[in-house]
Short mmCIF file of N, CA and C in Angstrom, two decimals:
data_model
loop_
_atom_site.label_atom_id
_atom_site.label_comp_id
_atom_site.label_asym_id
_atom_site.label_seq_id
_atom_site.Cartn_x
_atom_site.Cartn_y
_atom_site.Cartn_z
N MET A 967 66.93 47.73 -33.94
CA MET A 967 66.26 47.55 -32.83
C MET A 967 65.13 48.21 -32.25
N ASN A 968 65.62 49.56 -32.81
CA ASN A 968 64.44 50.16 -32.38
C ASN A 968 62.95 50.28 -32.93
N GLU A 969 63.12 49.90 -33.92
CA GLU A 969 62.16 49.42 -34.58
C GLU A 969 61.35 48.33 -34.35
N MET A 970 61.75 47.39 -33.66
CA MET A 970 61.22 46.42 -33.09
C MET A 970 60.46 46.95 -32.02
N ARG A 971 61.17 47.64 -31.23
CA ARG A 971 60.33 47.84 -30.15
C ARG A 971 59.06 48.99 -30.37
N GLN A 972 59.24 49.58 -31.46
CA GLN A 972 58.01 50.58 -31.98
C GLN A 972 56.70 49.29 -32.11
N ARG A 973 57.27 48.55 -33.23
CA ARG A 973 56.09 47.61 -33.39
C ARG A 973 55.43 46.89 -32.38
N ARG A 974 56.14 46.34 -31.32
CA ARG A 974 55.47 45.41 -30.24
C ARG A 974 54.25 46.63 -29.50
N ARG A 975 54.75 48.20 -29.35
CA ARG A 975 53.91 48.66 -28.61
C ARG A 975 52.67 49.22 -29.72
N THR A 976 52.65 48.95 -30.78
CA THR A 976 51.77 49.56 -31.66
C THR A 976 50.26 48.33 -31.40
N PRO A 977 49.08 49.34 -31.22
CA PRO A 977 47.92 48.30 -30.69
C PRO A 977 47.21 47.80 -31.72
N GLY A 978 47.67 46.78 -32.40
CA GLY A 978 47.29 46.08 -33.86
C GLY A 978 46.41 45.14 -33.39
N GLY A 979 46.07 44.64 -32.24
CA GLY A 979 45.67 43.12 -32.14
C GLY A 979 45.68 42.74 -30.38
N PHE A 980 44.92 41.73 -30.20
CA PHE A 980 44.61 41.60 -28.80
C PHE A 980 45.94 40.50 -28.04
N SER A 981 46.40 40.67 -27.04
CA SER A 981 47.44 39.57 -26.35
C SER A 981 46.60 38.54 -25.92
N LEU A 982 47.44 37.27 -25.99
CA LEU A 982 47.22 35.95 -25.54
C LEU A 982 46.45 36.07 -24.06
N ILE A 983 46.77 36.92 -23.51
CA ILE A 983 45.74 37.03 -22.11
C ILE A 983 44.58 37.47 -22.20
N GLU A 984 44.45 38.44 -23.16
CA GLU A 984 42.83 39.02 -23.44
C GLU A 984 42.22 37.72 -24.13
N MET A 985 42.75 37.15 -25.18
CA MET A 985 41.94 36.15 -26.04
C MET A 985 41.59 35.12 -24.92
N ILE A 986 42.62 34.50 -24.22
CA ILE A 986 42.05 33.60 -23.00
C ILE A 986 40.96 34.16 -22.17
N ILE A 987 41.04 35.55 -21.54
CA ILE A 987 39.99 35.67 -20.86
C ILE A 987 38.55 35.60 -21.66
N ALA A 988 38.60 36.32 -22.95
CA ALA A 988 37.53 36.23 -23.81
C ALA A 988 36.65 34.90 -23.92
N VAL A 989 37.91 33.75 -23.94
CA VAL A 989 37.31 32.50 -24.70
C VAL A 989 36.65 31.98 -23.25
N ALA A 990 37.06 32.28 -22.17
CA ALA A 990 36.71 32.15 -20.52
C ALA A 990 35.39 32.43 -20.27
N VAL A 991 35.11 33.68 -20.63
CA VAL A 991 33.83 34.16 -20.65
C VAL A 991 32.73 33.97 -21.17
N LEU A 992 33.29 33.47 -22.68
CA LEU A 992 32.09 33.39 -23.51
C LEU A 992 31.73 31.61 -23.41
N ALA A 993 32.46 30.96 -22.69
CA ALA A 993 32.57 29.39 -22.08
C ALA A 993 31.80 29.53 -20.99
N LEU A 994 31.68 30.47 -20.01
CA LEU A 994 30.65 30.63 -19.22
C LEU A 994 29.47 31.20 -19.43
N LEU A 995 28.99 31.77 -20.70
CA LEU A 995 27.84 32.47 -20.96
C LEU A 995 27.22 31.42 -21.58
N GLY A 996 27.90 30.55 -22.52
CA GLY A 996 27.73 29.80 -23.24
C GLY A 996 26.89 28.40 -22.27
N THR A 997 27.47 27.99 -21.40
CA THR A 997 27.16 27.23 -20.51
C THR A 997 25.97 27.43 -19.62
N THR A 998 25.50 28.78 -19.36
CA THR A 998 24.24 29.23 -18.46
C THR A 998 23.17 29.30 -19.77
N VAL A 999 23.78 29.50 -20.88
CA VAL A 999 22.54 29.76 -21.31
C VAL A 999 22.19 28.15 -22.22
N VAL A 1000 22.96 27.30 -22.13
CA VAL A 1000 22.50 25.81 -22.58
C VAL A 1000 21.87 25.32 -21.38
N ARG A 1001 22.08 25.81 -20.11
CA ARG A 1001 21.49 25.13 -18.65
C ARG A 1001 20.07 25.58 -18.92
N VAL A 1002 19.84 26.97 -19.51
CA VAL A 1002 18.32 27.68 -19.30
C VAL A 1002 17.49 26.93 -20.35
N PHE A 1003 18.16 26.56 -21.48
CA PHE A 1003 17.57 25.84 -22.42
C PHE A 1003 17.32 24.37 -22.09
N LEU A 1004 17.84 23.81 -21.11
CA LEU A 1004 17.53 22.39 -20.63
C LEU A 1004 16.50 22.31 -19.63
N ALA A 1005 16.80 23.50 -18.33
CA ALA A 1005 15.66 23.66 -17.58
C ALA A 1005 13.96 23.81 -18.29
N ALA A 1006 14.42 24.70 -19.50
CA ALA A 1006 12.92 24.84 -20.29
C ALA A 1006 12.67 23.82 -20.89
N ASP A 1007 13.08 22.93 -21.55
CA ASP A 1007 12.82 21.79 -21.92
C ASP A 1007 12.23 20.82 -21.24
N GLY A 1008 12.74 20.88 -19.82
CA GLY A 1008 12.34 20.18 -18.78
C GLY A 1008 10.86 20.60 -18.50
N MET A 1009 10.89 21.78 -18.13
CA MET A 1009 9.40 22.32 -17.76
C MET A 1009 8.54 22.09 -18.86
N ASN A 1010 8.80 22.20 -20.13
CA ASN A 1010 7.98 21.95 -21.17
C ASN A 1010 7.66 20.59 -21.63
N ARG A 1011 8.36 19.74 -20.87
CA ARG A 1011 7.91 18.09 -20.70
C ARG A 1011 6.63 18.10 -20.08
N LYS A 1012 6.84 18.75 -18.68
CA LYS A 1012 6.23 18.59 -17.66
C LYS A 1012 4.61 19.21 -17.77
N ALA A 1013 4.71 20.26 -18.51
CA ALA A 1013 3.41 21.20 -18.94
C ALA A 1013 2.67 20.33 -19.58
N VAL A 1014 3.59 19.71 -20.71
CA VAL A 1014 2.76 18.73 -21.95
C VAL A 1014 2.24 17.50 -20.94
N GLU A 1015 3.05 16.83 -20.55
CA GLU A 1015 2.31 15.84 -19.34
C GLU A 1015 1.23 16.13 -18.14
N LEU A 1016 1.14 17.07 -17.78
CA LEU A 1016 0.08 17.86 -17.25
C LEU A 1016 -1.21 18.16 -17.86
N ASP A 1017 -0.97 18.62 -19.05
CA ASP A 1017 -1.91 18.86 -20.04
C ASP A 1017 -2.71 17.71 -20.47
N ARG A 1018 -1.88 16.77 -20.95
CA ARG A 1018 -2.70 15.17 -21.25
C ARG A 1018 -3.01 14.72 -20.30
N ALA A 1019 -2.64 14.79 -18.93
CA ALA A 1019 -3.28 14.23 -17.66
C ALA A 1019 -4.54 15.11 -17.19
N VAL A 1020 -4.85 16.15 -17.51
CA VAL A 1020 -5.74 16.92 -17.40
C VAL A 1020 -7.20 16.63 -18.55
N ALA A 1021 -6.74 16.46 -19.51
CA ALA A 1021 -7.50 16.02 -20.54
C ALA A 1021 -7.86 14.51 -20.29
N LEU A 1022 -7.27 13.75 -19.87
CA LEU A 1022 -7.73 12.37 -19.82
C LEU A 1022 -8.40 12.22 -18.75
N CYS A 1023 -8.28 12.92 -17.35
CA CYS A 1023 -9.18 12.92 -16.38
C CYS A 1023 -10.60 13.29 -16.47
N THR A 1024 -10.18 14.42 -17.37
CA THR A 1024 -11.65 15.03 -17.77
C THR A 1024 -12.15 14.24 -18.71
N ASP A 1025 -12.00 13.56 -19.46
CA ASP A 1025 -12.52 12.80 -20.51
C ASP A 1025 -13.08 11.69 -20.17
N SER A 1026 -12.50 11.28 -18.81
CA SER A 1026 -13.05 10.15 -17.90
C SER A 1026 -14.33 10.54 -17.40
N ILE A 1027 -14.35 11.80 -16.71
CA ILE A 1027 -15.22 12.16 -16.24
C ILE A 1027 -16.69 12.22 -16.92
N GLU A 1028 -16.44 13.00 -18.22
CA GLU A 1028 -17.34 13.46 -18.92
C GLU A 1028 -17.87 11.98 -19.60
N ARG A 1029 -17.02 11.26 -19.95
CA ARG A 1029 -17.53 9.80 -20.34
C ARG A 1029 -18.84 9.26 -19.36
N LEU A 1030 -18.56 9.23 -18.59
CA LEU A 1030 -19.36 8.66 -17.13
C LEU A 1030 -20.57 9.52 -17.42
N LYS A 1031 -20.68 10.91 -17.23
CA LYS A 1031 -21.55 11.93 -17.20
C LYS A 1031 -22.66 11.91 -18.79
N ALA A 1032 -22.12 11.28 -19.35
CA ALA A 1032 -22.92 10.90 -21.00
C ALA A 1032 -23.43 9.49 -20.79
N GLU A 1033 -22.99 8.73 -19.71
CA GLU A 1033 -23.69 7.29 -20.10
C GLU A 1033 -24.82 7.80 -18.88
N LYS A 1034 -26.13 8.30 -19.21
CA LYS A 1034 -27.41 7.94 -18.52
C LYS A 1034 -27.22 8.49 -16.93
N PRO A 1035 -27.24 9.95 -16.90
CA PRO A 1035 -26.87 10.13 -15.91
C PRO A 1035 -27.72 9.71 -14.17
N SER A 1036 -29.21 9.15 -14.90
CA SER A 1036 -29.92 8.86 -13.78
C SER A 1036 -29.59 7.50 -13.64
N GLU A 1037 -28.95 6.92 -13.99
CA GLU A 1037 -28.87 5.41 -13.60
C GLU A 1037 -27.97 5.05 -12.68
N PRO A 1038 -28.38 3.97 -12.01
CA PRO A 1038 -27.04 3.96 -10.81
C PRO A 1038 -25.62 3.50 -11.52
N ILE A 1039 -24.77 3.73 -10.96
CA ILE A 1039 -23.45 3.69 -11.04
C ILE A 1039 -23.00 2.22 -10.91
N ASP A 1040 -22.99 1.25 -11.51
CA ASP A 1040 -22.85 -0.56 -11.48
C ASP A 1040 -21.65 -0.84 -12.13
N GLU A 1041 -21.45 -1.92 -11.66
CA GLU A 1041 -20.13 -2.66 -12.64
C GLU A 1041 -20.45 -2.48 -14.16
N ALA A 1042 -21.59 -2.98 -14.34
CA ALA A 1042 -22.27 -3.57 -15.95
C ALA A 1042 -21.78 -1.78 -16.65
N MET A 1043 -22.34 -0.87 -15.97
CA MET A 1043 -22.13 0.47 -16.58
C MET A 1043 -20.81 0.69 -16.77
N LEU A 1044 -19.87 0.59 -15.73
CA LEU A 1044 -18.49 1.03 -15.86
C LEU A 1044 -18.02 0.19 -16.90
N THR A 1045 -17.97 -1.27 -17.03
CA THR A 1045 -17.64 -1.98 -17.82
C THR A 1045 -18.11 -1.65 -19.31
N ARG A 1046 -18.79 -0.90 -19.33
CA ARG A 1046 -19.71 -0.35 -21.04
C ARG A 1046 -18.83 0.92 -21.00
N VAL A 1047 -18.68 1.84 -20.14
CA VAL A 1047 -17.96 3.09 -20.60
C VAL A 1047 -16.38 2.71 -20.08
N PHE A 1048 -15.98 1.73 -19.80
CA PHE A 1048 -14.59 1.58 -19.61
C PHE A 1048 -14.16 0.21 -19.75
N PRO A 1049 -14.53 -0.16 -21.18
CA PRO A 1049 -14.06 -1.84 -21.61
C PRO A 1049 -12.60 -2.65 -21.20
N ASP A 1050 -11.72 -1.57 -21.43
CA ASP A 1050 -10.23 -1.87 -21.00
C ASP A 1050 -10.00 -2.20 -19.94
N ALA A 1051 -10.64 -1.15 -18.98
CA ALA A 1051 -10.32 -1.34 -17.45
C ALA A 1051 -10.35 -2.30 -16.54
N VAL A 1052 -9.82 -2.03 -15.39
CA VAL A 1052 -9.82 -3.05 -14.33
C VAL A 1052 -10.82 -2.54 -13.37
N ILE A 1053 -11.99 -3.01 -12.93
CA ILE A 1053 -12.77 -2.51 -12.08
C ILE A 1053 -13.08 -3.23 -10.93
N SER A 1054 -13.11 -2.75 -9.84
CA SER A 1054 -13.23 -3.50 -8.51
C SER A 1054 -13.92 -2.91 -7.72
N ARG A 1055 -14.80 -3.70 -6.95
CA ARG A 1055 -15.57 -3.06 -5.88
C ARG A 1055 -15.03 -2.84 -4.57
N GLN A 1056 -14.91 -1.70 -3.76
CA GLN A 1056 -14.46 -1.32 -2.79
C GLN A 1056 -15.77 -1.37 -1.77
N ALA A 1057 -15.17 -1.20 -0.53
CA ALA A 1057 -16.28 -1.15 0.57
C ALA A 1057 -17.22 -0.01 0.47
N ASP A 1058 -16.49 1.06 0.06
CA ASP A 1058 -17.44 2.50 -0.16
C ASP A 1058 -17.76 2.71 -1.71
N GLY A 1059 -17.21 1.65 -2.38
CA GLY A 1059 -17.92 2.39 -3.89
C GLY A 1059 -17.03 1.40 -4.91
N TRP A 1060 -16.61 2.31 -6.21
CA TRP A 1060 -16.00 1.13 -7.16
C TRP A 1060 -14.88 2.04 -7.27
N GLN A 1061 -13.82 1.07 -7.95
CA GLN A 1061 -12.55 1.79 -8.31
C GLN A 1061 -12.19 1.07 -9.68
N VAL A 1062 -11.95 2.05 -10.59
CA VAL A 1062 -11.66 1.98 -12.18
C VAL A 1062 -10.28 2.28 -11.89
N ARG A 1063 -9.59 1.36 -12.94
CA ARG A 1063 -8.03 1.66 -12.98
C ARG A 1063 -7.43 1.01 -14.16
N MET A 1064 -6.70 1.99 -14.81
CA MET A 1064 -6.51 1.61 -16.20
C MET A 1064 -4.92 2.14 -16.57
N LEU A 1065 -4.00 1.28 -16.96
CA LEU A 1065 -2.67 1.28 -17.25
C LEU A 1065 -2.58 2.12 -18.47
N LEU A 1066 -1.65 3.00 -18.77
CA LEU A 1066 -1.23 4.08 -20.16
C LEU A 1066 0.10 3.63 -20.19
N ASP A 1067 0.61 3.52 -21.63
CA ASP A 1067 1.84 3.08 -22.08
C ASP A 1067 2.29 5.01 -22.08
N ALA A 1068 3.79 5.03 -22.53
CA ALA A 1068 4.16 6.16 -22.45
C ALA A 1068 3.72 7.12 -23.69
N LYS A 1069 3.03 6.56 -24.66
CA LYS A 1069 2.42 7.69 -25.61
C LYS A 1069 0.84 7.77 -25.70
N TRP A 1070 0.66 7.68 -23.85
CA TRP A 1070 -0.64 7.70 -23.66
C TRP A 1070 -1.97 7.11 -23.97
N SER A 1071 -1.53 5.79 -24.38
CA SER A 1071 -2.74 5.08 -24.87
C SER A 1071 -2.79 3.84 -24.06
N LEU A 1072 -3.69 3.12 -24.13
CA LEU A 1072 -3.99 1.83 -22.93
C LEU A 1072 -3.01 0.94 -23.17
N PHE A 1073 -2.34 0.53 -21.96
CA PHE A 1073 -1.32 -0.09 -22.10
C PHE A 1073 -1.62 -1.68 -22.76
N SER A 1074 -1.05 -2.05 -23.53
CA SER A 1074 -1.23 -3.81 -23.87
C SER A 1074 0.13 -4.35 -23.89
N PRO A 1075 0.44 -5.53 -23.10
CA PRO A 1075 1.63 -6.02 -22.78
C PRO A 1075 2.09 -6.42 -24.43
N VAL A 1076 1.26 -6.75 -25.51
CA VAL A 1076 1.88 -6.92 -26.63
C VAL A 1076 2.62 -5.77 -27.33
N ARG A 1077 2.02 -4.63 -27.21
CA ARG A 1077 2.51 -3.32 -28.05
C ARG A 1077 3.69 -2.71 -27.21
N SER A 1078 3.48 -2.46 -25.55
CA SER A 1078 4.37 -1.75 -24.92
C SER A 1078 5.23 -2.85 -24.06
N ASP A 1079 6.21 -1.88 -23.63
CA ASP A 1079 7.42 -2.67 -22.97
C ASP A 1079 6.96 -2.35 -21.50
N TRP A 1080 6.51 -1.25 -21.09
CA TRP A 1080 5.84 -1.43 -19.60
C TRP A 1080 4.91 0.03 -19.60
N PRO A 1081 3.89 -0.19 -18.63
CA PRO A 1081 3.19 1.08 -18.13
C PRO A 1081 4.10 1.89 -17.79
N ALA A 1082 3.26 3.68 -18.23
CA ALA A 1082 4.21 4.59 -17.98
C ALA A 1082 3.29 5.24 -16.76
N TYR A 1083 1.96 5.41 -17.07
CA TYR A 1083 1.04 5.83 -16.30
C TYR A 1083 -0.16 4.97 -15.20
N LEU A 1084 -0.76 5.26 -14.39
CA LEU A 1084 -1.73 4.63 -13.63
C LEU A 1084 -2.79 5.75 -13.79
N LEU A 1085 -4.20 5.69 -14.51
CA LEU A 1085 -5.52 6.59 -13.99
C LEU A 1085 -6.00 5.27 -13.21
N VAL A 1086 -6.85 6.59 -12.09
CA VAL A 1086 -7.30 6.02 -11.20
C VAL A 1086 -8.59 6.45 -10.92
N LEU A 1087 -9.85 5.76 -10.87
CA LEU A 1087 -10.87 6.54 -10.91
C LEU A 1087 -11.79 5.93 -9.57
N SER A 1088 -11.88 6.88 -8.59
CA SER A 1088 -12.51 5.97 -7.47
C SER A 1088 -14.00 6.95 -7.06
N LEU A 1089 -15.23 6.14 -7.29
CA LEU A 1089 -16.43 6.28 -7.19
C LEU A 1089 -17.06 6.23 -5.65
N THR A 1090 -17.52 6.96 -4.91
CA THR A 1090 -18.08 6.99 -3.76
C THR A 1090 -19.27 7.60 -3.58
N PRO A 1091 -20.22 7.15 -2.63
CA PRO A 1091 -21.45 7.88 -2.61
C PRO A 1091 -21.43 8.93 -1.80
N ASP A 1092 -21.66 10.24 -2.30
CA ASP A 1092 -21.89 11.38 -1.57
C ASP A 1092 -22.74 11.81 -0.57
N GLU A 1093 -21.97 12.11 0.70
CA GLU A 1093 -22.81 11.90 1.83
C GLU A 1093 -23.75 12.89 2.03
N GLU A 1094 -23.65 14.14 1.45
CA GLU A 1094 -24.46 15.14 1.55
C GLU A 1094 -25.79 14.75 0.89
N SER A 1095 -25.81 14.08 -0.03
CA SER A 1095 -27.08 14.12 -1.27
C SER A 1095 -27.55 12.91 -0.80
N SER A 1096 -27.40 12.14 0.42
CA SER A 1096 -28.20 10.95 1.00
C SER A 1096 -27.94 9.63 -0.47
N GLY A 1097 -26.84 9.76 -0.89
CA GLY A 1097 -26.42 8.50 -1.75
C GLY A 1097 -27.08 8.86 -2.91
N MET A 1098 -28.08 9.93 -3.28
CA MET A 1098 -28.31 10.34 -4.64
C MET A 1098 -27.36 10.57 -5.82
N ALA A 1099 -26.28 10.88 -5.21
CA ALA A 1099 -25.15 11.65 -6.10
C ALA A 1099 -23.91 10.69 -5.80
N THR A 1100 -22.88 10.73 -6.52
CA THR A 1100 -21.73 9.95 -6.74
C THR A 1100 -20.54 10.98 -6.79
N ALA A 1101 -20.03 10.64 -5.90
CA ALA A 1101 -18.41 11.57 -5.86
C ALA A 1101 -17.19 10.79 -6.60
N MET A 1102 -16.83 11.82 -7.32
CA MET A 1102 -15.58 10.92 -8.10
C MET A 1102 -14.42 11.21 -8.15
N ASP A 1103 -13.20 11.03 -7.72
CA ASP A 1103 -11.75 11.14 -7.93
C ASP A 1103 -11.42 10.80 -9.10
N ALA A 1104 -10.74 11.66 -9.85
CA ALA A 1104 -9.61 10.93 -11.02
C ALA A 1104 -8.22 11.24 -10.56
N SER A 1105 -7.33 10.69 -10.88
CA SER A 1105 -5.79 10.98 -10.48
C SER A 1105 -5.39 10.01 -11.35
N LEU A 1106 -4.22 10.92 -11.86
CA LEU A 1106 -3.50 10.22 -13.03
C LEU A 1106 -1.66 10.30 -12.08
N ARG A 1107 -1.28 9.21 -12.05
CA ARG A 1107 -0.11 8.69 -11.58
C ARG A 1107 1.02 8.14 -12.40
N ALA A 1108 2.11 8.43 -12.32
CA ALA A 1108 3.54 8.04 -13.04
C ALA A 1108 3.57 6.59 -12.58
N PHE A 1109 3.78 5.64 -13.54
CA PHE A 1109 3.59 3.98 -12.68
C PHE A 1109 5.29 3.74 -12.35
N PRO A 1110 5.51 3.02 -11.39
CA PRO A 1110 6.71 2.91 -10.64
C PRO A 1110 7.38 1.55 -11.75
N GLY A 1111 8.28 1.33 -12.01
CA GLY A 1111 8.71 0.13 -12.28
C GLY A 1111 8.41 -0.50 -13.95
N ARG A 1112 9.05 -1.62 -13.92
CA ARG A 1112 8.73 -2.20 -15.32
C ARG A 1112 7.76 -3.72 -15.04
N THR A 1113 7.58 -3.94 -16.11
CA THR A 1113 6.48 -5.51 -16.06
C THR A 1113 7.29 -6.47 -16.62
N ASP A 1114 7.06 -7.69 -16.37
CA ASP A 1114 7.63 -8.90 -17.14
C ASP A 1114 6.80 -8.91 -18.47
N ALA A 1115 7.30 -9.49 -19.51
CA ALA A 1115 6.82 -9.78 -20.71
C ALA A 1115 5.37 -10.71 -20.50
N GLY A 1116 4.73 -10.11 -21.30
CA GLY A 1116 3.08 -11.02 -21.27
C GLY A 1116 2.46 -10.90 -19.88
N GLU A 1117 2.76 -9.95 -19.14
CA GLU A 1117 1.94 -10.05 -17.76
C GLU A 1117 0.51 -9.09 -18.08
N SER A 1118 -0.44 -9.73 -17.64
CA SER A 1118 -1.86 -9.19 -17.86
C SER A 1118 -1.94 -7.69 -17.04
N PRO A 1119 -2.47 -6.86 -17.47
CA PRO A 1119 -2.94 -5.57 -16.67
C PRO A 1119 -3.25 -5.56 -15.53
N GLN A 1120 -4.10 -6.77 -15.36
CA GLN A 1120 -4.36 -7.21 -13.69
C GLN A 1120 -3.81 -7.59 -12.85
N THR A 1121 -2.50 -8.40 -13.53
CA THR A 1121 -1.26 -8.58 -12.76
C THR A 1121 -0.35 -7.91 -12.38
N VAL A 1122 -0.20 -6.87 -13.49
CA VAL A 1122 0.90 -5.55 -13.03
C VAL A 1122 -0.10 -4.93 -12.11
N LEU A 1123 -1.20 -4.69 -12.11
CA LEU A 1123 -2.10 -3.76 -11.16
C LEU A 1123 -2.08 -4.33 -9.70
N ASP A 1124 -2.06 -5.62 -9.49
CA ASP A 1124 -2.11 -6.20 -8.13
C ASP A 1124 -0.84 -6.02 -7.87
N ARG A 1125 0.20 -6.15 -8.49
CA ARG A 1125 1.63 -6.10 -7.82
C ARG A 1125 1.99 -4.27 -7.57
N ALA A 1126 1.39 -3.81 -8.63
CA ALA A 1126 1.45 -2.27 -8.15
C ALA A 1126 0.98 -1.72 -6.68
N GLU A 1127 -0.20 -2.55 -6.64
CA GLU A 1127 -0.96 -2.24 -5.21
C GLU A 1127 0.13 -2.20 -3.79
N ASP A 1128 1.12 -2.86 -4.07
CA ASP A 1128 2.44 -2.65 -3.07
C ASP A 1128 3.05 -1.54 -2.87
N ALA A 1129 3.31 -1.25 -4.26
CA ALA A 1129 4.24 -0.09 -4.54
C ALA A 1129 3.16 1.22 -3.84
N ARG A 1130 4.20 2.40 -3.36
CA ARG A 1130 3.53 3.62 -2.96
C ARG A 1130 3.58 4.53 -4.44
N ILE A 1131 2.32 4.25 -4.84
CA ILE A 1131 2.20 5.24 -6.11
C ILE A 1131 0.92 6.51 -5.47
N ASP A 1132 0.72 6.37 -4.60
CA ASP A 1132 -0.46 7.31 -4.20
C ASP A 1132 0.07 9.00 -3.87
N ASP A 1133 2.00 8.76 -3.41
CA ASP A 1133 2.53 10.10 -3.35
C ASP A 1133 2.63 10.63 -4.92
N MET A 1134 2.61 9.73 -6.10
CA MET A 1134 2.99 10.76 -7.16
C MET A 1134 2.01 10.73 -8.36
N ALA A 1135 1.23 11.36 -7.48
CA ALA A 1135 0.34 11.87 -8.29
C ALA A 1135 0.56 12.95 -9.64
N ILE A 1136 0.10 13.38 -10.53
CA ILE A 1136 0.71 14.26 -11.65
C ILE A 1136 -0.64 15.48 -11.96
N TYR A 1137 -1.56 14.69 -11.72
CA TYR A 1137 -3.02 15.47 -11.32
C TYR A 1137 -4.04 14.55 -10.89
N ALA A 1138 -5.27 15.43 -10.49
CA ALA A 1138 -5.88 14.62 -9.57
C ALA A 1138 -7.00 15.71 -9.82
N LEU A 1139 -8.41 15.36 -10.18
CA LEU A 1139 -9.69 15.95 -10.63
C LEU A 1139 -10.84 15.52 -9.48
N GLN A 1140 -11.70 16.17 -8.90
CA GLN A 1140 -12.88 15.66 -8.53
C GLN A 1140 -14.22 16.35 -9.26
N ALA A 1141 -15.34 15.43 -8.99
CA ALA A 1141 -16.06 15.96 -10.02
C ALA A 1141 -17.42 15.19 -9.27
N MET A 1142 -18.64 15.81 -9.44
CA MET A 1142 -20.07 14.97 -8.68
C MET A 1142 -20.87 14.42 -10.05
N LEU A 1143 -21.26 13.17 -9.72
CA LEU A 1143 -22.15 12.64 -10.81
C LEU A 1143 -23.67 12.69 -10.27
N PRO A 1144 -24.58 13.03 -11.26
CA PRO A 1144 -25.78 13.27 -10.50
C PRO A 1144 -26.57 11.72 -10.60
N ALA A 1145 -25.71 10.66 -10.43
CA ALA A 1145 -26.39 9.31 -10.36
C ALA A 1145 -25.81 8.45 -9.10
N PRO A 1146 -26.96 7.61 -8.25
CA PRO A 1146 -26.51 7.11 -7.19
C PRO A 1146 -25.24 6.10 -7.62
N CYS A 1147 -24.32 5.54 -6.53
CA CYS A 1147 -23.57 4.53 -6.60
C CYS A 1147 -24.30 3.27 -6.59
N ALA A 1148 -24.48 2.55 -7.26
CA ALA A 1148 -25.31 1.17 -7.03
C ALA A 1148 -24.64 0.17 -6.05
N GLY A 1149 -25.27 -0.59 -5.45
CA GLY A 1149 -24.82 -1.50 -4.17
C GLY A 1149 -23.86 -1.16 -3.18
N GLU A 1150 -24.44 0.26 -2.43
CA GLU A 1150 -23.79 0.73 -1.54
C GLU A 1150 -23.70 -0.38 -0.34
N GLY A 1151 -22.90 -0.43 0.72
CA GLY A 1151 -22.46 -1.18 1.72
C GLY A 1151 -21.92 -2.07 1.38
N GLU A 1152 -22.31 -3.59 1.44
CA GLU A 1152 -21.43 -5.06 1.21
C GLU A 1152 -21.13 -4.83 -0.21
N PRO A 1153 -19.62 -5.35 -0.51
CA PRO A 1153 -19.46 -5.25 -2.05
C PRO A 1153 -20.23 -6.75 -2.29
N GLN A 1154 -20.36 -6.30 -3.90
CA GLN A 1154 -21.07 -7.89 -4.41
C GLN A 1154 -20.27 -8.88 -4.55
#
């Protein structure tokens, strides 16, 4: 009996309670590390989305700047620069809208399930230059909701006018173009 008592008292390993505490501490630390990695992944995705938005908005502005900068900006010019966009005349200028899918290419009802983004370019005469230059606002927004199969981009955009997408801008950029905005005043 004396021999058994001596065996119990020798510090040869961990007790059950020590093991339970060690596993619990490791589980807490592991959970924290996983949460940090998930948060970092989410921030990385947002950063990639922002980088693409910056590139897309900048590219749109540069495409317009490259197109005969002294020529007045009218529907023919906008159609030439943005052939797949929906172009509309506004009371104070022009608006160019393009739907993009989740892979950042132009939305096509045949290829894509639903649009993921909406690129809106607003062109208005610059008040300070007496209409000799055009102010351009480019904004990229997340597109809310899904579309029905086979809907045209124009139909999708018309329906999206009712949705509150103005508050969901991912990125917005402003630029000045050295060309007048054609047809100021009355919509044509």
